Short mmCIF file of C-alpha atoms in Angstrom, two decimals:
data_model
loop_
_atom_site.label_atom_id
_atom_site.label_comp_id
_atom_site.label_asym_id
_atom_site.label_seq_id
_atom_site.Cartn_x
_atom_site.Cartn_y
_atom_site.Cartn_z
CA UNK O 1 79.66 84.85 108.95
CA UNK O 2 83.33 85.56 109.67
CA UNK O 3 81.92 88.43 112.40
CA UNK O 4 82.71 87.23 115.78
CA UNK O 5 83.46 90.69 117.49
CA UNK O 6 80.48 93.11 117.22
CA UNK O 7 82.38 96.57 117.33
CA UNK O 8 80.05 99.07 119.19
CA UNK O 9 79.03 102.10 116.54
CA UNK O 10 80.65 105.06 118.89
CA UNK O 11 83.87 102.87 119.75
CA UNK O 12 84.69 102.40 115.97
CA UNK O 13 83.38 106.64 115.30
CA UNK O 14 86.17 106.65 117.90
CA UNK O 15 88.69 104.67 116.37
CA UNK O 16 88.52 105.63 112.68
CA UNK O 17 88.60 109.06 114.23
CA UNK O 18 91.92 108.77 114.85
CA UNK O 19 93.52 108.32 111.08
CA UNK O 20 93.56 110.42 108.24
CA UNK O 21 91.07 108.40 106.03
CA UNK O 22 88.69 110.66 105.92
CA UNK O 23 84.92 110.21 107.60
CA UNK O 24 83.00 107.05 108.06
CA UNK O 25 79.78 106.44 105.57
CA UNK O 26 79.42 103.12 106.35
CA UNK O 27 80.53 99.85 107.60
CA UNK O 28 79.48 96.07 106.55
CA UNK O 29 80.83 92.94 108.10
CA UNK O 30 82.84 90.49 105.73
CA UNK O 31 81.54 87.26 105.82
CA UNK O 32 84.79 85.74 104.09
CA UNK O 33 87.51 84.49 106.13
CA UNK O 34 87.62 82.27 109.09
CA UNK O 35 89.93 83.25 112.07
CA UNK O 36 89.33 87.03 112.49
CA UNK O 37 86.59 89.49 112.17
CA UNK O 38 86.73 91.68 108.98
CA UNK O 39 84.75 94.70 108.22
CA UNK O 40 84.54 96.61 105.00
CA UNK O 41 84.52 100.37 105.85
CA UNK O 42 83.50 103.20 102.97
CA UNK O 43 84.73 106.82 104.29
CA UNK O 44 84.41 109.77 102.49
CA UNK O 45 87.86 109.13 100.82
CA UNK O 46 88.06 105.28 99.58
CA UNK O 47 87.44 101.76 101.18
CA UNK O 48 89.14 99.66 103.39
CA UNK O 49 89.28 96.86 105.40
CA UNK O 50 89.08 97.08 109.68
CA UNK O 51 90.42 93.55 110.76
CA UNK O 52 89.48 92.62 114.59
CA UNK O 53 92.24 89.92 115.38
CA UNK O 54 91.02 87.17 117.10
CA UNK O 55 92.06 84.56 119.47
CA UNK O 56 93.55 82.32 116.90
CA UNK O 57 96.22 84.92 116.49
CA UNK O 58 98.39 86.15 118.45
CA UNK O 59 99.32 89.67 118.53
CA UNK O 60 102.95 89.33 118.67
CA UNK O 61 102.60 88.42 115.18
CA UNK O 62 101.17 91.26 113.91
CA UNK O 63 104.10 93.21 113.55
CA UNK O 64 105.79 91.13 111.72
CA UNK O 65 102.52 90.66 109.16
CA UNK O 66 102.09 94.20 109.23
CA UNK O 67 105.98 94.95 108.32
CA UNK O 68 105.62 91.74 105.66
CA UNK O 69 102.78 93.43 103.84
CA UNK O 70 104.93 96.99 103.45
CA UNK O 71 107.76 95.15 102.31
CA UNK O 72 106.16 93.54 99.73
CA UNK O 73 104.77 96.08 98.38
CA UNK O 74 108.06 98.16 98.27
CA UNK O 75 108.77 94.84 96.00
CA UNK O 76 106.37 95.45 93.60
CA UNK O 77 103.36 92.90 94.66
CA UNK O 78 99.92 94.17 94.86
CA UNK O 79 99.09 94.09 98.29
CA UNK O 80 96.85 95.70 100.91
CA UNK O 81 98.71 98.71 102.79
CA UNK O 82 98.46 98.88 106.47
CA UNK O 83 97.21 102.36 107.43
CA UNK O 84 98.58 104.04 110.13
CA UNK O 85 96.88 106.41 112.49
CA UNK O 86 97.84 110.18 112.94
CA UNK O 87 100.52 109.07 115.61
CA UNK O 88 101.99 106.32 113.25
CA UNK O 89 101.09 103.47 114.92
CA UNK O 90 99.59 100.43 112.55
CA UNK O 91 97.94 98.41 115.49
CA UNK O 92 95.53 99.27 118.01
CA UNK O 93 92.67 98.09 120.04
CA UNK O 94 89.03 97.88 119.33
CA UNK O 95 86.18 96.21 121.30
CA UNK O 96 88.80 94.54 123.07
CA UNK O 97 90.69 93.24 120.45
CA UNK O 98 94.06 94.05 118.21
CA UNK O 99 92.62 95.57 115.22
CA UNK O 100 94.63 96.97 112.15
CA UNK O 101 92.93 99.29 109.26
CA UNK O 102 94.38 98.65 105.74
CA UNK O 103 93.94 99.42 102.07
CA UNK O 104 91.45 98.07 100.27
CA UNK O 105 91.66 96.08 97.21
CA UNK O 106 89.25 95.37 93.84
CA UNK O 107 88.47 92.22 93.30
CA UNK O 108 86.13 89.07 93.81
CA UNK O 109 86.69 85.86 95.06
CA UNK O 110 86.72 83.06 92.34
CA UNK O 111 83.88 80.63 92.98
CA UNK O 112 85.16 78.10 90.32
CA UNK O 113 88.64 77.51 89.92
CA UNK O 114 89.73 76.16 87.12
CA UNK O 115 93.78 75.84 85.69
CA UNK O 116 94.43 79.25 84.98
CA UNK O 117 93.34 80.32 88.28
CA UNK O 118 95.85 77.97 89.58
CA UNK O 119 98.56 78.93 87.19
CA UNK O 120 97.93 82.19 88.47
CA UNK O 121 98.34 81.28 91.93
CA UNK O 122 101.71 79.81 91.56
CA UNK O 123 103.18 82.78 89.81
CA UNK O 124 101.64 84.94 92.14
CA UNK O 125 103.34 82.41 94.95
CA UNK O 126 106.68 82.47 92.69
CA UNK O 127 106.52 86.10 92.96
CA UNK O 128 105.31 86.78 96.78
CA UNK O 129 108.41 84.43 97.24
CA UNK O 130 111.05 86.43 95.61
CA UNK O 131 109.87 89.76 96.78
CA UNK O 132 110.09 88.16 100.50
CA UNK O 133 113.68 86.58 100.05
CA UNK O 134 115.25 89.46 101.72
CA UNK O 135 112.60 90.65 104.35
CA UNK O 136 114.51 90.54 107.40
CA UNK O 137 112.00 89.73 109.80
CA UNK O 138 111.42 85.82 111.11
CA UNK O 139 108.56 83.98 112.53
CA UNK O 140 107.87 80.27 113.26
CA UNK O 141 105.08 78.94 111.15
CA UNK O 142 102.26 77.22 113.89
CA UNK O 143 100.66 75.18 111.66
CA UNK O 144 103.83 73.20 110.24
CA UNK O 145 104.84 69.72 110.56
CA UNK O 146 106.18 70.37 114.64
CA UNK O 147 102.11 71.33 115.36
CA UNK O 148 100.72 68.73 113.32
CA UNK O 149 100.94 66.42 116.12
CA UNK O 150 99.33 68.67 118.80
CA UNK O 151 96.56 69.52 116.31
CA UNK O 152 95.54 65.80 116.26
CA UNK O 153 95.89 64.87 119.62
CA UNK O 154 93.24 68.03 120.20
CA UNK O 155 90.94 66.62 117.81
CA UNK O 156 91.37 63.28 119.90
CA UNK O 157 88.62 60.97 118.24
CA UNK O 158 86.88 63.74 116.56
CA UNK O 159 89.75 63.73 113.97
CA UNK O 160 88.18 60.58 112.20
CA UNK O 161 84.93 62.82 111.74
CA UNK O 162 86.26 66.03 110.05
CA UNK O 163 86.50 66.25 106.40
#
């Protein structure tokens, strides 16, 4: 499960408390994803997604994530929203962590891919890369070719035993 930060029940009354997304029916842990801790949370006015960032990102990213998502969306591309609390700010602190509340979005995760999925993917990547050709925000990518080399020598011998 893609839970790593439990998020005591009065901390996160607490923190949803302070937007205007009504009040909290329930919560469920997302067992998708693999670097941060995701929680699916049903209020009284819609669903939406509480992400716990954890160590694997750092949170002088987020801005610039949080500002990419609003941009593209001002493009056109269907994306979550970040919600912002009652004093504007996008992201906060929860259980100790960076967290960030945004909209939520139908859909299902595809369990068998097959060529239209991945047609779909590259237009969707054709698109997500013309809506972002004038955000004016930049950010060095972590995992490209300069890490590779850091990433294996971590691994060490391990590296032979991953697949």
């Amino acid at each position: 499960m893609a839970v790593y930060t439990e998020v005591p029940d009065d901390e996160l009354a607490a923190f949803v408390a302070r937007y205007d997304i009504g009040d909290l029916l329930a919560v469920k842990g997302i067992a998708e994803g693999v670097s941060n801790s995701n929680f699916l949370l049903h209020t009284t006015r819609a669903f939406y997604i509480l992400t716990l960032y954890e160590e694997r990102t750092e949170e002088a990213d987020l801005p610039f994530f949080i500002s990419l998502m609003e941009h593209l969306a001002t493009r056109g591309l269907t994306c979550p929203q970040p919600v912002r609390m009652r004093d504007g700010v996008t992201v906060s602190r929860l259980a100790g962590r960076p967290a960030a509340i945004v909209t939520f979005l139908d859909g299902l995760s595809v369990r068998r891919p097959n060529a239209v999925h991945c047609a779909e993917v590259g237009r969707g990547l054709a698109l997500l890369h013309r809506a972002g050709a004038d955000f004016p925000l930049e950010r060095a990518n972590n995992l490209s070719v300069p890490a590779w080399r850091p990433l294996a020598d971590q691994a060490g011998s391990a590296a032979d035993t991953i697949s």
